[in-house]
Tab-separated table of C-alpha atoms in Angstrom:
chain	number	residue	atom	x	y	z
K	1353	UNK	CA	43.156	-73.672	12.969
K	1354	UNK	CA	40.604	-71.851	10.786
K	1355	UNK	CA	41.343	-68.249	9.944
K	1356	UNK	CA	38.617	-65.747	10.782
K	1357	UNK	CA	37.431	-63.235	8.024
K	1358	UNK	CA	36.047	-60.191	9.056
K	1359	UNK	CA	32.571	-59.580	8.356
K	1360	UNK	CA	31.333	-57.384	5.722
K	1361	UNK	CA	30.264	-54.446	7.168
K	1362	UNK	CA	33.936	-54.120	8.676
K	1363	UNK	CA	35.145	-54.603	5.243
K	1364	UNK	CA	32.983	-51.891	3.907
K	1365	UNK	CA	34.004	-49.400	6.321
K	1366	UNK	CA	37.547	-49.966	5.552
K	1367	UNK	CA	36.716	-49.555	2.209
K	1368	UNK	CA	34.689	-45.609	2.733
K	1369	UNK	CA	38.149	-44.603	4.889
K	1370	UNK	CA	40.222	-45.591	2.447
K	1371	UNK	CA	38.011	-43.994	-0.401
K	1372	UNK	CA	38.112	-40.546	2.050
K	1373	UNK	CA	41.838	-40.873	2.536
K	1374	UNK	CA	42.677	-40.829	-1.081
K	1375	UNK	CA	40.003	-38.282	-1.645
K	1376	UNK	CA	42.389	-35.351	-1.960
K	1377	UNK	CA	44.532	-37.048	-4.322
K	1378	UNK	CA	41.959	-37.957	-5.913
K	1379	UNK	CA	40.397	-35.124	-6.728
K	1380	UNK	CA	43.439	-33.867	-8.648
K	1381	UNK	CA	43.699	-36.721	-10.733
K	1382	UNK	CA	40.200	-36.265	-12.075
K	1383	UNK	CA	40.881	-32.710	-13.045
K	1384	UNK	CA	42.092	-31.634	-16.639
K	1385	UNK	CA	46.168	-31.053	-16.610
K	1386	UNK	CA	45.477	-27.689	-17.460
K	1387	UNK	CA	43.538	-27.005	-14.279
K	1388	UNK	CA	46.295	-29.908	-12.098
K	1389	UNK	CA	48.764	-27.934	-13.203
K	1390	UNK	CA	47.527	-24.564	-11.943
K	1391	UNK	CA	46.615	-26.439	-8.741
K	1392	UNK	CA	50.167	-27.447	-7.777
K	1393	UNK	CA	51.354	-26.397	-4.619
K	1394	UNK	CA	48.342	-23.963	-4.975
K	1395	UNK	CA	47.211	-22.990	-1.221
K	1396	UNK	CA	43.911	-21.392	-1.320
K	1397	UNK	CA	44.558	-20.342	2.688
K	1398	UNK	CA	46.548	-17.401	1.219
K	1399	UNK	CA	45.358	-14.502	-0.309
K	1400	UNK	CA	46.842	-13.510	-3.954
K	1401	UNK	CA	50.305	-11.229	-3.554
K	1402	UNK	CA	50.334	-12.402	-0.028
K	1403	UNK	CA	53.116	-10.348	1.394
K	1404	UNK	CA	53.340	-8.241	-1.400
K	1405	UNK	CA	50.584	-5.718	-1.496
K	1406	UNK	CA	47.134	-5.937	-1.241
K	1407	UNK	CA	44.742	-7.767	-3.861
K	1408	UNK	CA	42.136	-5.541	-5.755
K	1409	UNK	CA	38.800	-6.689	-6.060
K	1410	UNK	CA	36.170	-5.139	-8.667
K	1411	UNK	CA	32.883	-5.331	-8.305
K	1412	UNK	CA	29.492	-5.302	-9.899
K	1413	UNK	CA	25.540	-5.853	-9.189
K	1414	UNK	CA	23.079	-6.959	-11.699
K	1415	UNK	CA	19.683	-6.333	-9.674
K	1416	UNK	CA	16.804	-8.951	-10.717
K	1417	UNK	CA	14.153	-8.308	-8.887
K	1418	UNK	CA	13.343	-6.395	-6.107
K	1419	UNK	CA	10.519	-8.294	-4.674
K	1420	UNK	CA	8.832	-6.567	-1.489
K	1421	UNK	CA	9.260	-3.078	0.625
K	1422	UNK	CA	7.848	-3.442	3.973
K	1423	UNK	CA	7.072	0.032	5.924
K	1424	UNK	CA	6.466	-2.714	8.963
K	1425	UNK	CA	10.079	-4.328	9.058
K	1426	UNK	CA	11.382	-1.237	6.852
K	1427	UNK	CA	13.257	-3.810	5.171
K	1428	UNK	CA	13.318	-4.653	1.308
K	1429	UNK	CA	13.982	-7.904	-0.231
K	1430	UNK	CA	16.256	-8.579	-3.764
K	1431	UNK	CA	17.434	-11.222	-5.846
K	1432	UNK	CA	20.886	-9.942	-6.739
K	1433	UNK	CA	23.627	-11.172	-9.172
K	1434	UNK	CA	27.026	-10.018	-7.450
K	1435	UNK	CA	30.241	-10.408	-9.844
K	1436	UNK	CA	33.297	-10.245	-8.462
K	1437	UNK	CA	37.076	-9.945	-10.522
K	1438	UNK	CA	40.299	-10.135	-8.997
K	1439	UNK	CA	43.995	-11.575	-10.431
K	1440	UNK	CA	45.812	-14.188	-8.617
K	1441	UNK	CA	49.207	-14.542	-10.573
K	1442	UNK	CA	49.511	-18.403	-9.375
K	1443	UNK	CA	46.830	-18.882	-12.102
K	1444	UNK	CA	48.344	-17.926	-15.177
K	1445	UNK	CA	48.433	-20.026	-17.747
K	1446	UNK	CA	49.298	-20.150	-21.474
K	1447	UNK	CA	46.573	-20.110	-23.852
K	1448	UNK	CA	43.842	-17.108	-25.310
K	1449	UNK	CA	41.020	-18.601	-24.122
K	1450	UNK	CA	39.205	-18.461	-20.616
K	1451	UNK	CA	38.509	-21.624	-18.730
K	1452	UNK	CA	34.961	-21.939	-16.874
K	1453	UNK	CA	35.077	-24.277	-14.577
K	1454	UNK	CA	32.275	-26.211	-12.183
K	1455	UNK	CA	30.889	-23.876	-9.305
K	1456	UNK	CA	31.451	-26.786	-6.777
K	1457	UNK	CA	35.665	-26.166	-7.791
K	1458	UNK	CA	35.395	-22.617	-6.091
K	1459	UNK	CA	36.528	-24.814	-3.251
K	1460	UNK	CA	39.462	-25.636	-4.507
K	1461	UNK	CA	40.412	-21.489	-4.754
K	1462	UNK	CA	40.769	-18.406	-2.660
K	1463	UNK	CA	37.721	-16.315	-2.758
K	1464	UNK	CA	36.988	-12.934	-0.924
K	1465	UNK	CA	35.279	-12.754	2.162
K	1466	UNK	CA	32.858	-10.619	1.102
K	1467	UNK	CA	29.513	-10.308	3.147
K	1468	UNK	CA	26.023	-7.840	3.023
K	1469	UNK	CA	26.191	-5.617	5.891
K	1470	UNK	CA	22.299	-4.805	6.811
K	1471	UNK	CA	21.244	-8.090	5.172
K	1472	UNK	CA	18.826	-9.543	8.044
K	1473	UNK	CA	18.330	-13.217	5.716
K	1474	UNK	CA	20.398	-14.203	2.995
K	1475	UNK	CA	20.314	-17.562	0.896
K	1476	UNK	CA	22.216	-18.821	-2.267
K	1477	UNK	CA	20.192	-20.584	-4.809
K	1478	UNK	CA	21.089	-24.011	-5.646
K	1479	UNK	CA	18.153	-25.174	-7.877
K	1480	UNK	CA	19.135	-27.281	-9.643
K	1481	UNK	CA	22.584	-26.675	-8.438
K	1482	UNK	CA	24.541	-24.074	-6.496
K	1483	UNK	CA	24.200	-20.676	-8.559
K	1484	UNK	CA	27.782	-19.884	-8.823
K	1485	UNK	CA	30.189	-19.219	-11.743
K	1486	UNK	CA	34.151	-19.632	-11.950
K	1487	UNK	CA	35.930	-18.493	-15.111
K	1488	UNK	CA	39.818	-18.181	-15.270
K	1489	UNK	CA	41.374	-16.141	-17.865
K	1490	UNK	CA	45.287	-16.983	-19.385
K	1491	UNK	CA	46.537	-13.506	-17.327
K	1492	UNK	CA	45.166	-14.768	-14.002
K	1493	UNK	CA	41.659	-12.579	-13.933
K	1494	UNK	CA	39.207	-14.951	-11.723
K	1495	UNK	CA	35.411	-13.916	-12.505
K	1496	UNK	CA	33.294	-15.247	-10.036
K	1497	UNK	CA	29.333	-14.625	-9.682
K	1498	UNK	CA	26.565	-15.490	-7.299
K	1499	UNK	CA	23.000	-15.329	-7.329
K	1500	UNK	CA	21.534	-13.967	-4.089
K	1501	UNK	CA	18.703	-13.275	-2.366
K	1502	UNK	CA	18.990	-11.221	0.718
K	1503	UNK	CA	16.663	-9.040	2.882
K	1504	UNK	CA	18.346	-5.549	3.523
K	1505	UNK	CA	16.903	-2.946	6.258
K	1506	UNK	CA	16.785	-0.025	5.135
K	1507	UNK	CA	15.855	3.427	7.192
K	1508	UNK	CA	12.938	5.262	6.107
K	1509	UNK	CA	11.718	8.592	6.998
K	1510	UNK	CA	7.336	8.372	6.996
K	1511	UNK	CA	6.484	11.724	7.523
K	1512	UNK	CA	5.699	12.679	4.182
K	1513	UNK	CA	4.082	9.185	4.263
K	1514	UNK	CA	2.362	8.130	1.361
K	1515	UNK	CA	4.121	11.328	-0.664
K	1516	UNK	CA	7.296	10.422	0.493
K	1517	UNK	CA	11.226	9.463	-0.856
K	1518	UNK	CA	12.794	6.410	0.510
K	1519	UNK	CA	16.815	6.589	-0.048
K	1520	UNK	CA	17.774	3.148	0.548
K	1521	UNK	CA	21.380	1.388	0.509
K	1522	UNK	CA	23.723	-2.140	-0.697
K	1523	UNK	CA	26.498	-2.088	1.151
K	1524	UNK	CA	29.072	-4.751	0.575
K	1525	UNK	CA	32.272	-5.429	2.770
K	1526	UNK	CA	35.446	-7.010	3.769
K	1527	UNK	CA	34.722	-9.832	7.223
K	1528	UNK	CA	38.485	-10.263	7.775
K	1529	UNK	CA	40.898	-8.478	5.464
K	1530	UNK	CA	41.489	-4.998	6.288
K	1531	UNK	CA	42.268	-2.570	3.638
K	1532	UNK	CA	45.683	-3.434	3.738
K	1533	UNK	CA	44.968	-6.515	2.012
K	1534	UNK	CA	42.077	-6.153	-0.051
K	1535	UNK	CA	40.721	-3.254	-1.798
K	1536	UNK	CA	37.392	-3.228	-3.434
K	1537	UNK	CA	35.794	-0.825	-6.246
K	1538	UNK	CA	33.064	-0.823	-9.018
K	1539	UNK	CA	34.036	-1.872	-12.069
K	1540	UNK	CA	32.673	0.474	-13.949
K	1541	UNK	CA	31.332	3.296	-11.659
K	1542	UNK	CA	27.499	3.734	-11.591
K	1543	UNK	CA	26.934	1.636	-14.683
K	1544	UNK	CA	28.584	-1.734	-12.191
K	1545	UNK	CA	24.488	-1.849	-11.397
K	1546	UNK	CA	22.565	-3.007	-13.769
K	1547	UNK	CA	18.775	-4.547	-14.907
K	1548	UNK	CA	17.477	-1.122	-12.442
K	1549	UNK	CA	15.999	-0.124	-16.199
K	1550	UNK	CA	13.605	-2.778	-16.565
K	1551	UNK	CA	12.981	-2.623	-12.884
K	1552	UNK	CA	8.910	-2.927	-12.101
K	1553	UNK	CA	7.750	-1.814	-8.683
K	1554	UNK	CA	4.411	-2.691	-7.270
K	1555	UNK	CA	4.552	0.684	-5.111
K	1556	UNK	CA	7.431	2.680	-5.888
K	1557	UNK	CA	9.215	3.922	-9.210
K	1558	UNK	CA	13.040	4.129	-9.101
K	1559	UNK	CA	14.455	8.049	-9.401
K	1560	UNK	CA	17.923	8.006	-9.128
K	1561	UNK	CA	20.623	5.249	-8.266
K	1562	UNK	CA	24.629	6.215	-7.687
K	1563	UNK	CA	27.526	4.285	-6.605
K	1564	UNK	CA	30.382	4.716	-3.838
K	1565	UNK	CA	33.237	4.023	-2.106
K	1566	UNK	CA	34.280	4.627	1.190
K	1567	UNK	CA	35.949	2.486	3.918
K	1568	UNK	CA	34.122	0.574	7.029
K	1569	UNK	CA	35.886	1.391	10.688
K	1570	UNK	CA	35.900	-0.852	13.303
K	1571	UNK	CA	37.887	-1.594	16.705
K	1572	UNK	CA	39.772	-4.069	14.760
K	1573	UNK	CA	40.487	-2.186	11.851
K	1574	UNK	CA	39.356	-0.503	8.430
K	1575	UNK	CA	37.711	-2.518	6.027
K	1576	UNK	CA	36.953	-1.874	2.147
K	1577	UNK	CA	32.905	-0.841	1.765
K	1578	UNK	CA	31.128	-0.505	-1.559
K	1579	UNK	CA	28.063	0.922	-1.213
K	1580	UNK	CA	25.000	1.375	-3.564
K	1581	UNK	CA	22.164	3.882	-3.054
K	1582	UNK	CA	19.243	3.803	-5.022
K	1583	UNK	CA	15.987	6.499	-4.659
K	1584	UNK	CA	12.225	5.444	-4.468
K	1585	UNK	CA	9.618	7.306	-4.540
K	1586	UNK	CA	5.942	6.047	-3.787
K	1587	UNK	CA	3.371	5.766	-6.558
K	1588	UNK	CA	0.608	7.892	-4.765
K	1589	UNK	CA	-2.670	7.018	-7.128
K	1590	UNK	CA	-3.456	4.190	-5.354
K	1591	UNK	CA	-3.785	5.913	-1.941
K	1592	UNK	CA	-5.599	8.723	-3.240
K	1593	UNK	CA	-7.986	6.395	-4.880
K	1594	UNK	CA	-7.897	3.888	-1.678
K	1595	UNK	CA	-7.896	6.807	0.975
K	1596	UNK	CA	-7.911	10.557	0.146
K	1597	UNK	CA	-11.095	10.299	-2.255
K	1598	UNK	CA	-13.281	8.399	-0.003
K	1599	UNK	CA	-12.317	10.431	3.460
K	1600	UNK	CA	-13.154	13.574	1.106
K	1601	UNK	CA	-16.720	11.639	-0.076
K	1602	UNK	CA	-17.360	11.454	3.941
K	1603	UNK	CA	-16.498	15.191	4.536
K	1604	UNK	CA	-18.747	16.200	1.574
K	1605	UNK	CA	-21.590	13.775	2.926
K	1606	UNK	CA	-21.796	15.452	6.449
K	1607	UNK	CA	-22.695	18.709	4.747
K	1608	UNK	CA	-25.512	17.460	3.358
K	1609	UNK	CA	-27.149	17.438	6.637
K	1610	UNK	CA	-27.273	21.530	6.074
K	1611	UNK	CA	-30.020	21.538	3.932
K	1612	UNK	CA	-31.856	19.275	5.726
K	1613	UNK	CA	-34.609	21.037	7.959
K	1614	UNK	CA	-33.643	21.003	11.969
K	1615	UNK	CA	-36.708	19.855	12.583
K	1616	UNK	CA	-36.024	16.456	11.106
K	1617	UNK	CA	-33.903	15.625	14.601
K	1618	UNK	CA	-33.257	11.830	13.103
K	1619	UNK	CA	-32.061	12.380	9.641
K	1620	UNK	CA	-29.090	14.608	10.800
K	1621	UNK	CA	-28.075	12.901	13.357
K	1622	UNK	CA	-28.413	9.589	11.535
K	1623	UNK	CA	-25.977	11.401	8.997
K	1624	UNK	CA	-23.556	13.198	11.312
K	1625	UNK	CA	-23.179	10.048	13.511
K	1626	UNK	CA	-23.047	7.220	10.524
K	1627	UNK	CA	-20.107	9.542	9.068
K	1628	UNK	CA	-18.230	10.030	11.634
K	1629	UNK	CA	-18.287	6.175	12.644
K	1630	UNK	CA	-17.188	5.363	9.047
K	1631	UNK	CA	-14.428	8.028	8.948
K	1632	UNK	CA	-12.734	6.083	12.319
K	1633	UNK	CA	-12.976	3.025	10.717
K	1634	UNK	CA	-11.404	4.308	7.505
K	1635	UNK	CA	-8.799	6.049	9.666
K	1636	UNK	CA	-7.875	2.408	11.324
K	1637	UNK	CA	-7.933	0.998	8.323
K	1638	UNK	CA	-5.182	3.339	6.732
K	1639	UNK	CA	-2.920	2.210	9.595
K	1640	UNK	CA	-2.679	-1.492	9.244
K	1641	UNK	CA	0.349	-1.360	6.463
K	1642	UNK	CA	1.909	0.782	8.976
K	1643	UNK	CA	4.064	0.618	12.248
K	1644	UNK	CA	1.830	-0.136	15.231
K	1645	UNK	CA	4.500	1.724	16.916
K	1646	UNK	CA	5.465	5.122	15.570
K	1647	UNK	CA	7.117	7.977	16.189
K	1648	UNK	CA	6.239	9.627	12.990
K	1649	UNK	CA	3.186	11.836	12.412
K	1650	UNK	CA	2.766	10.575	8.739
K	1651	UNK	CA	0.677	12.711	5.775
K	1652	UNK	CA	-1.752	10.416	5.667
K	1653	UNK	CA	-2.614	10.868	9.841
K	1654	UNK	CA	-2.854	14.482	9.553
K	1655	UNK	CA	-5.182	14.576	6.342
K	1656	UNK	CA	-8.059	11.898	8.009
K	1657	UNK	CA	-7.242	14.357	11.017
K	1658	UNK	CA	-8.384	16.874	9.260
K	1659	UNK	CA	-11.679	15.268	7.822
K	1660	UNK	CA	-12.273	13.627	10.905
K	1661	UNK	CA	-12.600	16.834	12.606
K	1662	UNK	CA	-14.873	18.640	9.710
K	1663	UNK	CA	-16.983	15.829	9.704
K	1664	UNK	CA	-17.321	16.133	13.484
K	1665	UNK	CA	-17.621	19.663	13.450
K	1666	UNK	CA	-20.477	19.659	11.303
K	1667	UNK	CA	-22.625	17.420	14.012
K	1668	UNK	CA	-21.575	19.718	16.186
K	1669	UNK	CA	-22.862	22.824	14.348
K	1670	UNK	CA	-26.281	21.012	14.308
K	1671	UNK	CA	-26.473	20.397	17.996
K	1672	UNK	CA	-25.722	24.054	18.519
K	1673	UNK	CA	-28.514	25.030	16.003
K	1674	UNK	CA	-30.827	22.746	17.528
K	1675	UNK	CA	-30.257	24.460	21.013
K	1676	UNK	CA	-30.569	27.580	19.598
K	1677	UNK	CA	-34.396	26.769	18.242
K	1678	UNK	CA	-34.953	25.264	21.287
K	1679	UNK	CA	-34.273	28.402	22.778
K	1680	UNK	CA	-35.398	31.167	20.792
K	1681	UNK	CA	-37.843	33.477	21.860
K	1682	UNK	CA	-41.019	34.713	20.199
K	1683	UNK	CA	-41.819	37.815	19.089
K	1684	UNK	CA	-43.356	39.154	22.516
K	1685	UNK	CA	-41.026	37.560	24.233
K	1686	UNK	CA	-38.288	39.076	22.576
K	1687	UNK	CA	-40.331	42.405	22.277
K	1688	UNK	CA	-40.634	42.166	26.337
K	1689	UNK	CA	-37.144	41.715	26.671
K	1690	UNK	CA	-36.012	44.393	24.637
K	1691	UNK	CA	-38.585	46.324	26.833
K	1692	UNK	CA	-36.759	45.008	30.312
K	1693	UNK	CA	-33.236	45.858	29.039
K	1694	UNK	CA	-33.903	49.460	28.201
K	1695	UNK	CA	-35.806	49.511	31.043
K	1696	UNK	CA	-32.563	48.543	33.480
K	1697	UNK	CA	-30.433	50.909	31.549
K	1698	UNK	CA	-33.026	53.710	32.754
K	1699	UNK	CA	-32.800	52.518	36.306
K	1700	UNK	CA	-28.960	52.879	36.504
K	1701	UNK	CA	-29.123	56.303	34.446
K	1702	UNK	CA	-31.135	57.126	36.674
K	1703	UNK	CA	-29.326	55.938	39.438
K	1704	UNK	CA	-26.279	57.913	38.260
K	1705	UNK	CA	-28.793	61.167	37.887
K	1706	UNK	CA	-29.905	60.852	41.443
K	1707	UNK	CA	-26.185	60.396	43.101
K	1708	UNK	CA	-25.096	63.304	40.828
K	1709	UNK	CA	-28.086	65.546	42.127
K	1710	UNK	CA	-27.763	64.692	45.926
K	1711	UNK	CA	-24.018	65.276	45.883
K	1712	UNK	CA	-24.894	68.744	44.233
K	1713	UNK	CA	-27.194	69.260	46.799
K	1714	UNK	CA	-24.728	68.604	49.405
K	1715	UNK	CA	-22.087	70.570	48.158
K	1716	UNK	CA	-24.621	73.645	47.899
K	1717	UNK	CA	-25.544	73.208	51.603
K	1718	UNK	CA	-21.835	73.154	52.803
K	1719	UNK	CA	-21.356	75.991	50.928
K	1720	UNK	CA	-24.052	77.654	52.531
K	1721	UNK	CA	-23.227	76.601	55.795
K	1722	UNK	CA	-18.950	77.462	55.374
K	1723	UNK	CA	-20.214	80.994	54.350
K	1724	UNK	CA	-22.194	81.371	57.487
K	1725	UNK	CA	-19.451	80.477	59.262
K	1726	UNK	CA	-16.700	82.710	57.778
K	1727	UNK	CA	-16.368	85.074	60.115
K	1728	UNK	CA	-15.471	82.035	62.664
K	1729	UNK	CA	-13.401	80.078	60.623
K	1730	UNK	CA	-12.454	79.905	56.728
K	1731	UNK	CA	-11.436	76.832	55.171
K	1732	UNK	CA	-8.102	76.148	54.704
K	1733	UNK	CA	-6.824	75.174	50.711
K	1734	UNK	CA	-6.162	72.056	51.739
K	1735	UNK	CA	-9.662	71.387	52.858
K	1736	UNK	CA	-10.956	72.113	49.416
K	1737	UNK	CA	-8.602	69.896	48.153
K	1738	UNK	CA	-10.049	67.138	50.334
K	1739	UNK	CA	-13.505	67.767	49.343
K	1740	UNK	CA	-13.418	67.591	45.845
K	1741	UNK	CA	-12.677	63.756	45.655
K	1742	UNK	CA	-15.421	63.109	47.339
K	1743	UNK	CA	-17.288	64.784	45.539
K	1744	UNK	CA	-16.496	63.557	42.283
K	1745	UNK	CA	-15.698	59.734	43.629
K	1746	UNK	CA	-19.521	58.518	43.393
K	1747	UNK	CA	-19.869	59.745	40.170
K	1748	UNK	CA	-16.589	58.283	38.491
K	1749	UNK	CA	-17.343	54.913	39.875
K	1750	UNK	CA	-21.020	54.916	38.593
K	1751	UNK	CA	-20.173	56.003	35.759
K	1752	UNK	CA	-16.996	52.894	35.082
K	1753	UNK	CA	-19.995	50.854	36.616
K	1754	UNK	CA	-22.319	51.518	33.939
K	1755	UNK	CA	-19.499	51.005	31.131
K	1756	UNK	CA	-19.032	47.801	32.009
K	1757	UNK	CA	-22.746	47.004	32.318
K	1758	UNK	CA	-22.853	48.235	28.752
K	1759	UNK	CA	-20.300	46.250	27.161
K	1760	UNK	CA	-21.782	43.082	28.447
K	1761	UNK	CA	-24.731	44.162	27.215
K	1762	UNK	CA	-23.612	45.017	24.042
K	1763	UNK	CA	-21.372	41.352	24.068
K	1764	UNK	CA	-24.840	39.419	24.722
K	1765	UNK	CA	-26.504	40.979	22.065
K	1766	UNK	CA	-23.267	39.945	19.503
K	1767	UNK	CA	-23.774	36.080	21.107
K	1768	UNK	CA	-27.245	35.906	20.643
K	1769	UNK	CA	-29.055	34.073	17.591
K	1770	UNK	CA	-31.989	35.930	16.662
K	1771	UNK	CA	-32.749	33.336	14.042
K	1772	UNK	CA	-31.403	29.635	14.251
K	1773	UNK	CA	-32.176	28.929	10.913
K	1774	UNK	CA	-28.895	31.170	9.710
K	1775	UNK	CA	-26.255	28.739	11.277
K	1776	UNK	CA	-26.867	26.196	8.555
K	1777	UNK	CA	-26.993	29.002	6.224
K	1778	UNK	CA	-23.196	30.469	7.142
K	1779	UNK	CA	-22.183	26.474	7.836
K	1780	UNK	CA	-23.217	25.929	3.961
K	1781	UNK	CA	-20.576	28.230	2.847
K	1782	UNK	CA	-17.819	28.323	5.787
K	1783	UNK	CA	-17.183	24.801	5.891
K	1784	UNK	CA	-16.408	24.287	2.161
K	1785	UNK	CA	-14.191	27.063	1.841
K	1786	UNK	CA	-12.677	26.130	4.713
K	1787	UNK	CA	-11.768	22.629	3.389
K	1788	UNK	CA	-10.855	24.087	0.179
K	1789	UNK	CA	-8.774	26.490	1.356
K	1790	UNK	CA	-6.940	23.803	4.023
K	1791	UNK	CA	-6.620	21.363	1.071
K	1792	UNK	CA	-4.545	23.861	-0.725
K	1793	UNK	CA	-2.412	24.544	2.438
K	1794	UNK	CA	-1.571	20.671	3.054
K	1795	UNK	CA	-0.601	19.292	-0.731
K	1796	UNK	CA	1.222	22.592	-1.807
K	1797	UNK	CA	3.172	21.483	1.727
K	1798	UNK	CA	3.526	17.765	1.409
K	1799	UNK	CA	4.170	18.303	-2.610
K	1800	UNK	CA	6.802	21.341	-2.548
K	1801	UNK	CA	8.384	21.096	0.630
């Protein structure tokens, strides 16, 4: 009988499982006997001084870029070089030099589990290969380095908004060993971060930048936390040259409309209206880098507040002056008005004159009358005492009647505009000192405090 042979795609199959069987043996073989030595009956499942202590890992940043702050996400994204150094005593080998080895062989070793902990998108760079870096040293010392770029949140505080501070944080951690088995600090303290010198911000300038250590608790345990805080504050030129000038330029245009006569009705309202429709669109547009929604009442809102409502307040000074021309009485009229007011006052003097004089009159004729009749009767004190209220009642309440009157005259008078023409002239000084004197007010605030 003829023997069958298989056919060649079987064979070739047989030929990739054999190759991935032998793969792990392999893979030793190809290695220098310096580095198959230090892999014998090397488990990278187990942690360095597993069972005996926990392993320390130092730590340090080397910051490349810091690419974008958003105020939207309040987020910031950086491309970060994180070194980290432990000793693992099953690598110790003789010699004075260091060995660096392929990045791909880190999977051959124990690494830390170390993760970002507001990082909303990381990614390791492998153009043109993976970014990483393993170097063994003759004592045991592992040095191994990424490059990262990661998107961290980061909290801000916008009230002070665009003169504000922006604290923001790195925090690096522990995913599985507690702080029983691995303990983490900077290398070198504050100067473990580096390359923040030569740092260049679109928006912000760097202040201050300090490093800690503290510890991360959970429900399933404490875990070792580096953390790195580093201080921005915002470069304000460009807003006042974007925002604060121009909202000014708008406030300082709607007084122009004081000098112009009231009689030309279409210039000032062509001013006062055209401003204040320019001012709400350059409020709108101050808003669109920011968070749709806020909580915060920012700088920036309460300063176009404030122009916003000069520049509003000055078309509403000339609609008031306008009404007042409309208004405003001639010279008869006014002379025939000042002639009907003194003439009312007469009429309730005189009013008061008459009621005092007929009560007079009254009392004489009782008097008269109770004298006649004393040899019948004589009053009793308590009588008197009776009589002299109502005596004196009529006249009191005239009199608080005519007080009043008085004062509302005298409160008409204050309201009234005897010439329209000096509302523009007060407007041309009140409003500018105003401003002035509210600029002063807000960036001595916002600056100081």
């Amino acid at each position: 009988m003829r023997s069958c042979s298989p056919p060649g795609s079987v064979v070739f199959i047989l030929i990739i499982s054999r190759i991935i069987e032998g793969s792990s043996s392999s893979a030793e073989e190809v290695l220098p006997p310096t580095i198959q030595k230090l892999m014998k009956g090397y488990n990278k499942y187990l942690r360095p001084f597993f069972g005996n202590g926990p392993v320390t890992v130092g730590m340090s940043l080397d910051i490349a870029s810091i690419d974008t702050i958003s105020e939207i996400n309040m987020d910031y994204t950086a491309t970060i070089f994180l070194r980290q150094r432990w000793t693992d005593e099953r690598l110790c080998f003789e010699g004075n030099k260091s060995l660096s080895l392929d990045g791909r062989l880190v999977e051959l070793l124990w690494v830390p589990d170390t993760f970002i902990v507001d990082s909303k998108k990381s990614f390791l760079h492998d153009i043109t290969v993976e970014n990483r870096l393993i170097r063994i040293f003759p004592n045991g010392t592992v040095l191994y380095a990424l490059r990262i770029t990661t998107t961290v949140a980061c909290s801000m505080d916008l009230t002070k908004y665009p003169m504000d501070k922006q604290t923001c944080t790195l925090q690096l951690e522990s995913w599985g060993y507690n702080v029983k088995d691995v303990v983490f600090y900077w290398t070198r303290g504050n100067q473990s971060v580096s390359g923040l010198d030569t740092l260049q911000l679109a928006q912000y300038t760097l202040e201050d930048y300090y490093t800690s250590e503290s510890e991360a608790v959970y429900e399933t345990g404490n875990y070792p936390k580096l953390i790195f805080h580093f201080q921005l504050r915002r470069s304000i030129l460009y807003f006042i040259l974007e925002t604060y000038v121009p909202s000014s330029a708008l406030v300082v245009l709607s007084w122009v409309s004081f000098w112009i006569s009231q009689s030309s009705v279409p210039a000032r309202i062509c001013i006062g209206v055209t401003t204040v429709l320019t001012m709400t669109t350059l409020m709108m547009g101050a808003r669109t880098s920011l968070p749709n929604a806020n909580c915060f009442i920012k700088a920036i809102d309460v300063y176009l507040g404030i122009c916003f409502s000069f520049i509003f307040g000055a078309l509403i000074e000339y609609a008031v002056a306008h009404f007042c021309t409309l208004h405003q009485p001639n010279a008869a009229n006014a002379y025939m008005y000042g002639q009907e007011m003194q003439e009312r006052e007469d009429e309730m003097n005189g009013i008061v004159t008459s009621i005092g004089s007929s009560a007079a009159l009254r009392a004489r004729k009782r008097e008269e009358m109770l004298s006649r009749a004393g040899s019948t009767s004589s009053p009793s004190p308590s009588d008197n005492k009776e009589e002299k209220p109502s005596s004196s009642q009529p006249q009191s309440g005239c009199a608080k009647s005519l007080s009043v009157a008085r004062r509302v005259v005298c409160f008409l008078n204050c309201c009234h505009v005897e010439n329209p023409h000096y509302i523009d002239n007060y407007s041309r000084l009140t409003f500018p000192l105003s401003f002035i004197f509210i600029n002063l007010l807000y960036w001595t605030y916002y600056l100081y405090f």
